[in-house]
Backbone as numpy.savetxt, mean C-alpha at the origin, in Angstrom:
# Nx Ny Nz CAx CAy CAz Cx Cy Cz
61.04 -23.46 39.28 59.61 -23.41 39.29 59.08 -23.39 40.73
59.71 -24.19 41.60 59.23 -24.26 42.96 59.41 -22.95 43.68
60.48 -22.26 43.39 60.72 -20.97 44.04 59.72 -19.92 43.58
59.35 -19.96 42.31 58.40 -18.98 41.77 57.02 -19.17 42.37
56.60 -20.41 42.60 55.29 -20.64 43.20 55.32 -20.35 44.69
56.46 -20.52 45.32 56.56 -20.24 46.74 56.47 -18.74 47.00
56.97 -17.93 46.06 56.89 -16.48 46.22 55.49 -15.94 45.94
54.61 -16.73 45.40 53.23 -16.33 45.12 53.05 -15.78 43.73
54.06 -15.76 42.92 53.90 -15.27 41.55 53.79 -16.46 40.61
52.82 -16.36 39.72 52.61 -17.44 38.77 53.22 -17.08 37.43
54.30 -16.39 37.40 54.93 -15.96 36.16 55.62 -17.14 35.50
55.44 -17.20 34.21 56.09 -18.26 33.46 57.48 -17.79 33.06
58.32 -18.72 32.94 59.67 -18.39 32.52 59.67 -18.25 31.01
60.09 -17.08 30.55 60.10 -16.78 29.12 61.36 -17.36 28.51
61.18 -18.03 27.38 62.33 -18.55 26.66 62.82 -17.49 25.73
64.09 -17.35 25.64 64.66 -16.43 24.68 64.62 -17.06 23.31
64.28 -16.19 22.30 64.31 -16.70 20.94 65.75 -16.90 20.54
65.93 -17.99 19.85 67.29 -18.24 19.39 67.58 -17.33 18.22
68.76 -16.93 18.06 69.15 -16.05 16.97 69.10 -16.83 15.67
68.40 -16.17 14.66 68.25 -16.83 13.38 69.51 -16.63 12.55
69.73 -17.60 11.70 70.87 -17.49 10.79 70.49 -16.56 9.65
71.47 -16.13 8.91 71.24 -15.22 7.79 70.33 -15.88 6.75
70.49 -17.14 6.49 69.67 -17.86 5.50 68.21 -17.91 5.96
67.99 -18.13 7.25 66.63 -18.16 7.77 65.96 -16.79 7.66
66.75 -15.75 8.00 66.18 -14.39 7.88 65.86 -14.08 6.43
66.70 -14.46 5.49 66.43 -14.21 4.07 65.19 -14.97 3.61
65.04 -16.20 4.10 63.88 -17.00 3.72 62.60 -16.33 4.25
62.64 -15.84 5.49 61.47 -15.16 6.05 61.12 -13.91 5.24
62.15 -13.17 4.81 61.91 -11.98 3.99 61.25 -12.34 2.67
61.75 -13.43 2.03 61.18 -13.85 0.76 59.71 -14.28 0.93
59.41 -15.03 1.97 58.04 -15.49 2.22 57.13 -14.28 2.46
57.62 -13.33 3.26 56.83 -12.13 3.56 56.59 -11.32 2.29
57.59 -11.20 1.43 57.45 -10.46 0.18 56.44 -11.15 -0.74
56.48 -12.48 -0.81 55.51 -13.21 -1.63 54.08 -13.01 -1.10
53.93 -13.03 0.21 52.60 -12.83 0.80 52.06 -11.43 0.49
52.91 -10.42 0.61 52.45 -9.06 0.30 52.12 -8.93 -1.18
52.91 -9.58 -2.05 52.64 -9.54 -3.48 51.30 -10.21 -3.79
51.04 -11.37 -3.19 49.76 -12.05 -3.38 48.59 -11.18 -2.89
48.79 -10.53 -1.74 47.76 -9.67 -1.19 47.48 -8.50 -2.14
48.53 -7.89 -2.68 48.36 -6.78 -3.63 47.63 -7.25 -4.89
48.00 -8.42 -5.42 47.33 -8.95 -6.61 45.84 -9.18 -6.34
45.56 -9.74 -5.16 44.16 -10.00 -4.80 43.38 -8.69 -4.72
43.96 -7.67 -4.09 43.29 -6.36 -3.99 43.09 -5.75 -5.37
44.10 -5.87 -6.25 43.98 -5.33 -7.60 42.87 -6.05 -8.37
42.81 -7.37 -8.21 41.78 -8.15 -8.89 40.39 -7.75 -8.40
40.23 -7.58 -7.08 38.94 -7.15 -6.53 38.57 -5.77 -7.05
39.55 -4.87 -7.13 39.29 -3.52 -7.63 38.82 -3.56 -9.08
39.49 -4.36 -9.92 39.10 -4.47 -11.33 37.70 -5.08 -11.47
37.38 -6.03 -10.61 36.05 -6.62 -10.63 35.00 -5.57 -10.26
35.31 -4.73 -9.28 34.38 -3.67 -8.89 34.19 -2.67 -10.02
35.27 -2.36 -10.74 35.18 -1.43 -11.88 34.26 -2.00 -12.94
34.37 -3.29 -13.20 33.51 -3.93 -14.19 32.05 -3.99 -13.70
31.86 -4.16 -12.41 30.51 -4.22 -11.84 29.81 -2.86 -11.89
30.58 -1.77 -11.93 29.99 -0.43 -11.96 29.09 -0.29 -13.18
29.52 -0.82 -14.32 28.71 -0.71 -15.53 27.37 -1.43 -15.37
27.40 -2.60 -14.74 26.17 -3.37 -14.54 25.22 -2.60 -13.62
25.77 -2.06 -12.53 24.95 -1.30 -11.59 24.42 -0.02 -12.23
25.25 0.61 -13.03 24.84 1.85 -13.70 23.66 1.59 -14.65
23.73 0.48 -15.35 22.65 0.10 -16.27 21.35 -0.17 -15.49
21.47 -0.85 -14.36 20.29 -1.14 -13.54 19.67 0.15 -13.00
20.52 1.07 -12.58 20.04 2.35 -12.05 19.33 3.14 -13.14
19.91 3.18 -14.34 19.27 3.89 -15.46 17.90 3.29 -15.78
17.82 1.96 -15.76 16.54 1.29 -16.04 15.50 1.63 -14.98
15.92 1.61 -13.71 14.99 1.93 -12.61 14.53 3.39 -12.71
15.44 4.29 -13.05 15.07 5.71 -13.19 14.09 5.90 -14.35
14.30 5.18 -15.44 13.38 5.30 -16.58 11.99 4.80 -16.20
11.92 3.67 -15.47 10.63 3.16 -15.02 9.95 4.14 -14.08
10.74 4.75 -13.20 10.19 5.73 -12.25 9.65 6.95 -12.99
10.38 7.41 -14.01 9.90 8.56 -14.80 8.59 8.23 -15.50
8.50 7.04 -16.09 7.27 6.62 -16.76 6.10 6.57 -15.78
6.36 6.03 -14.59 5.31 5.93 -13.58 4.85 7.33 -13.16
5.81 8.25 -12.97 5.45 9.62 -12.58 4.64 10.30 -13.68
5.01 10.08 -14.95 4.25 10.67 -16.05 2.82 10.13 -16.07
2.69 8.83 -15.84 1.36 8.22 -15.82 0.52 8.79 -14.67
1.14 8.97 -13.51 0.42 9.51 -12.36 -0.03 10.93 -12.63
0.86 11.76 -13.20 0.47 13.14 -13.49 -0.63 13.19 -14.54
-0.57 12.28 -15.51 -1.61 12.22 -16.54 -2.96 11.88 -15.91
-2.96 10.87 -15.01 -4.20 10.49 -14.34 -4.73 11.62 -13.47
-3.84 12.35 -12.80 -4.28 13.48 -11.98 -4.91 14.57 -12.83
-4.30 14.86 -13.98 -4.88 15.87 -14.88 -6.26 15.44 -15.35
-6.39 14.16 -15.72 -7.69 13.65 -16.17 -8.73 13.76 -15.06
-8.31 13.46 -13.82 -9.25 13.54 -12.70 -9.68 14.99 -12.45
-8.73 15.93 -12.56 -9.08 17.34 -12.37 -9.95 17.86 -13.50
-9.78 17.32 -14.71 -10.54 17.79 -15.86 -12.00 17.33 -15.80
-12.26 16.21 -15.09 -13.62 15.71 -14.96 -14.45 16.67 -14.12
-15.64 17.01 -14.56 -16.48 17.90 -13.74 -16.97 17.18 -12.50
-17.04 17.93 -11.39 -17.47 17.35 -10.13 -18.98 17.15 -10.14
-19.43 16.10 -9.48 -20.86 15.86 -9.36 -21.47 15.11 -10.52
-20.70 14.76 -11.53 -21.22 14.01 -12.67 -21.13 12.52 -12.35
-22.12 11.78 -12.80 -22.15 10.32 -12.63 -21.94 9.89 -11.18
-22.68 10.50 -10.28 -22.56 10.17 -8.86 -22.98 8.73 -8.62
-24.08 8.30 -9.26 -24.60 6.95 -9.01 -23.66 5.89 -9.54
-23.08 6.10 -10.72 -22.15 5.09 -11.26 -20.89 5.04 -10.41
-20.43 6.19 -9.93 -19.25 6.20 -9.08 -19.48 5.44 -7.79
-20.65 5.65 -7.19 -20.97 4.94 -5.95 -21.11 3.44 -6.19
-21.71 3.07 -7.31 -21.88 1.64 -7.58 -20.56 0.97 -7.91
-19.59 1.70 -8.45 -18.29 1.12 -8.73 -17.47 0.97 -7.45
-17.59 1.94 -6.53 -16.83 1.87 -5.28 -17.33 0.74 -4.39
-18.65 0.68 -4.19 -19.22 -0.32 -3.30 -20.53 -0.82 -3.89
-20.48 -1.83 -4.75 -21.70 -2.27 -5.43 -22.75 -2.87 -4.50
-22.35 -3.37 -3.34 -23.31 -3.98 -2.42 -24.17 -2.90 -1.76
-23.52 -1.83 -1.33 -24.24 -0.76 -0.63 -24.65 0.38 -1.54
-24.54 0.19 -2.83 -24.91 1.25 -3.76 -26.41 1.51 -3.67
-26.80 2.77 -3.70 -28.23 3.06 -3.60 -28.97 2.59 -4.84
-30.27 2.34 -4.69 -31.10 1.91 -5.81 -31.26 3.08 -6.77
-31.75 2.77 -7.95 -31.98 3.83 -8.93 -32.96 4.85 -8.37
-32.73 6.12 -8.59 -33.61 7.12 -8.00 -34.99 7.18 -8.66
-35.14 6.49 -9.79 -36.41 6.52 -10.51 -36.97 5.10 -10.55
-38.28 4.96 -10.36 -38.91 3.65 -10.40 -39.00 3.19 -11.85
-38.81 1.89 -12.05 -38.90 1.32 -13.38 -40.37 1.16 -13.79
-40.61 0.93 -15.07 -41.99 0.82 -15.55 -42.70 -0.38 -14.94
-41.96 -1.48 -14.71 -42.57 -2.65 -14.09 -43.00 -2.34 -12.67
-42.26 -1.46 -12.00 -42.60 -1.11 -10.63 -43.76 -0.12 -10.58
-43.95 0.65 -11.63 -45.05 1.63 -11.65 -46.40 0.95 -11.80
-46.47 -0.06 -12.63 -47.75 -0.73 -12.92 -47.98 -1.84 -11.92
-49.06 -1.80 -11.18 -49.33 -2.89 -10.24 -49.79 -4.13 -10.99
-49.42 -5.30 -10.50 -49.83 -6.56 -11.15 -51.25 -6.89 -10.74
-52.01 -7.36 -11.70 -53.41 -7.71 -11.46 -53.65 -9.14 -11.92
-54.61 -9.80 -11.34 -54.97 -11.17 -11.74 -55.93 -11.10 -12.91
-55.67 -11.89 -13.94 -56.62 -11.93 -15.06 -57.60 -13.08 -14.85
-58.50 -13.25 -15.77 -59.60 -14.22 -15.61 -59.10 -15.66 -15.60
-58.00 -15.95 -16.29 -57.52 -17.33 -16.35 -56.73 -17.72 -15.10
-56.45 -16.78 -14.21 -55.71 -17.10 -12.99 -54.25 -16.71 -13.06
-53.78 -16.26 -14.21 -52.38 -15.84 -14.34 -52.22 -14.37 -14.02
-50.98 -13.98 -13.84 -50.72 -12.56 -13.58 -50.62 -11.83 -14.90
-51.13 -10.65 -14.91 -50.95 -9.81 -16.08 -50.67 -8.40 -15.60
-49.94 -7.67 -16.43 -49.60 -6.30 -16.07 -50.83 -5.45 -16.33
-51.22 -4.70 -15.32 -52.43 -3.91 -15.41 -52.20 -2.62 -16.15
-53.16 -1.74 -16.05 -53.09 -0.45 -16.74 -52.01 0.42 -16.16
-51.91 1.62 -16.66 -50.88 2.56 -16.24 -51.07 2.97 -14.79
-50.02 3.38 -14.18 -50.08 3.84 -12.80 -49.83 5.33 -12.75
-50.48 5.99 -11.85 -50.30 7.41 -11.71 -49.18 7.73 -10.74
-48.86 8.99 -10.62 -47.78 9.39 -9.71 -48.18 9.16 -8.26
-49.48 9.14 -7.99 -49.91 8.91 -6.61 -49.69 7.47 -6.17
-49.63 6.56 -7.12 -49.44 5.15 -6.77 -47.96 4.77 -6.68
-47.07 5.66 -7.04 -45.63 5.36 -7.02 -45.15 5.32 -5.58
-44.43 4.25 -5.24 -43.83 4.17 -3.90 -42.48 4.89 -3.96
-42.18 5.74 -3.00 -40.92 6.49 -3.04 -39.72 5.56 -2.91
-38.63 5.90 -3.60 -37.40 5.13 -3.55 -36.29 6.03 -3.03
-35.43 5.47 -2.23 -34.28 6.21 -1.74 -34.67 7.27 -0.74
-33.75 8.17 -0.47 -33.98 9.26 0.47 -33.41 10.53 -0.14
-34.18 11.58 -0.11 -33.72 12.84 -0.67 -32.50 13.36 0.08
-32.50 13.18 1.39 -31.40 13.71 2.21 -30.11 12.97 1.86
-30.14 11.63 1.87 -28.89 10.90 1.60 -28.44 11.12 0.16
-29.39 11.21 -0.77 -29.00 11.47 -2.16 -28.33 12.83 -2.28
-28.88 13.81 -1.59 -28.31 15.16 -1.65 -26.92 15.18 -1.00
-26.79 14.48 0.10 -25.49 14.43 0.78 -24.44 13.74 -0.09
-24.82 12.65 -0.75 -23.88 11.96 -1.64 -23.47 12.87 -2.79
-24.42 13.65 -3.29 -24.10 14.60 -4.36 -23.12 15.66 -3.87
-23.32 16.13 -2.64 -22.40 17.14 -2.09 -21.01 16.56 -1.85
-20.95 15.30 -1.44 -19.66 14.64 -1.26 -18.95 14.52 -2.60
-19.69 14.18 -3.65 -19.10 14.03 -4.98 -18.57 15.37 -5.50
-19.17 16.48 -5.08 -18.72 17.81 -5.53 -17.73 18.44 -4.56
-17.20 17.65 -3.63 -16.21 18.11 -2.65 -16.73 19.26 -1.79
-17.99 19.28 -1.51 -18.56 20.27 -0.62 -18.65 19.73 0.80
-18.56 18.42 0.95 -18.58 17.74 2.24 -17.58 16.60 2.21
-17.21 16.15 3.40 -16.38 14.95 3.45 -17.14 13.90 4.23
-16.88 12.67 3.89 -17.58 11.54 4.50 -16.55 10.76 5.28
-16.82 10.50 6.53 -15.88 9.71 7.31 -16.63 8.61 8.05
-15.94 7.54 8.28 -16.53 6.40 8.98 -16.28 6.57 10.47
-17.26 6.20 11.27 -17.09 6.20 12.72 -16.67 4.81 13.15
-15.95 4.74 14.25 -15.41 3.46 14.68 -16.38 2.75 15.61
-16.58 1.47 15.37 -17.28 0.59 16.28 -18.74 0.91 16.52
-19.32 0.27 17.53 -20.71 0.48 17.89 -20.80 1.59 18.91
-21.88 2.33 18.83 -22.09 3.39 19.81 -23.03 2.89 20.89
-22.71 3.20 22.12 -23.54 2.82 23.23 -24.05 4.10 23.88
-25.35 4.19 24.04 -25.95 5.36 24.66 -26.58 4.92 25.97
-26.09 5.43 27.08 -26.57 5.13 28.43 -26.66 3.63 28.66
-25.62 2.90 28.27 -25.56 1.48 28.53 -26.37 0.61 27.59
-27.06 1.23 26.62 -27.85 0.45 25.67 -27.26 0.61 24.28
-27.47 -0.42 23.47 -27.03 -0.31 22.08 -27.91 0.69 21.36
-27.30 1.48 20.54 -28.06 2.43 19.75 -28.86 1.66 18.70
-30.10 2.03 18.45 -30.89 1.30 17.45 -30.27 1.44 16.06
-30.45 0.40 15.26 -29.88 0.40 13.92 -30.56 1.44 13.06
-29.76 2.15 12.28 -30.27 3.19 11.40 -30.22 2.66 9.98
-31.27 2.87 9.22 -31.28 2.43 7.84 -30.33 3.30 7.03
-29.81 2.73 5.99 -28.92 3.48 5.11 -27.48 3.12 5.40
-26.59 4.05 5.13 -25.17 3.81 5.33 -24.86 3.78 6.81
-24.42 2.66 7.31 -24.17 2.50 8.74 -22.83 3.10 9.10
-22.82 3.88 10.16 -21.56 4.41 10.70 -20.94 5.50 9.88
-21.69 6.20 9.04 -21.11 7.28 8.27 -21.64 8.60 8.77
-20.78 9.58 8.76 -21.16 10.94 9.13 -20.72 11.86 8.02
-21.44 12.94 7.86 -21.08 13.92 6.86 -20.57 15.15 7.55
-19.46 15.68 7.07 -18.86 16.86 7.64 -18.78 17.94 6.58
-19.22 19.14 6.92 -19.08 20.24 5.98 -17.63 20.65 5.91
-17.20 20.99 4.73 -15.79 21.39 4.55 -15.70 22.89 4.69
């Protein structure tokens, strides 16, 4: 050891393996054969388990495909129904279902709104006589109603603008009606 370190090599001295007896070699062969046999059995067992699992997976795939087919049939049915509906019908109900808060008021004034309230002699309110067309206060806007009708008939598209608009460093004044919507001709 001292000579090996003096030469600058840190090599370890390798021990020679002792020669095995015939009985030891036979024992090693038997152990190795048993290990390979166990390994083969384990692989065969895993393979058989996978074969059995194929049926379970196949059943799950068939079920998923059937659900997907049903969903596709339902979607095509809904698309056909949507195409069969005439455009521009029930614009007001459609708008009120989409956004009930911003839905426009009824385009026609109700009878209570037509007749102005008058005071009777006892001090209570009573509904007065009939009102003429000149006394009717206008409701809604012809332009926005017409634009909504055109959107419903796919003659225009409606898109939302992002954020607040600033014009020359000042906030743009608030506009009555649908805020931040623009109409685009198709």
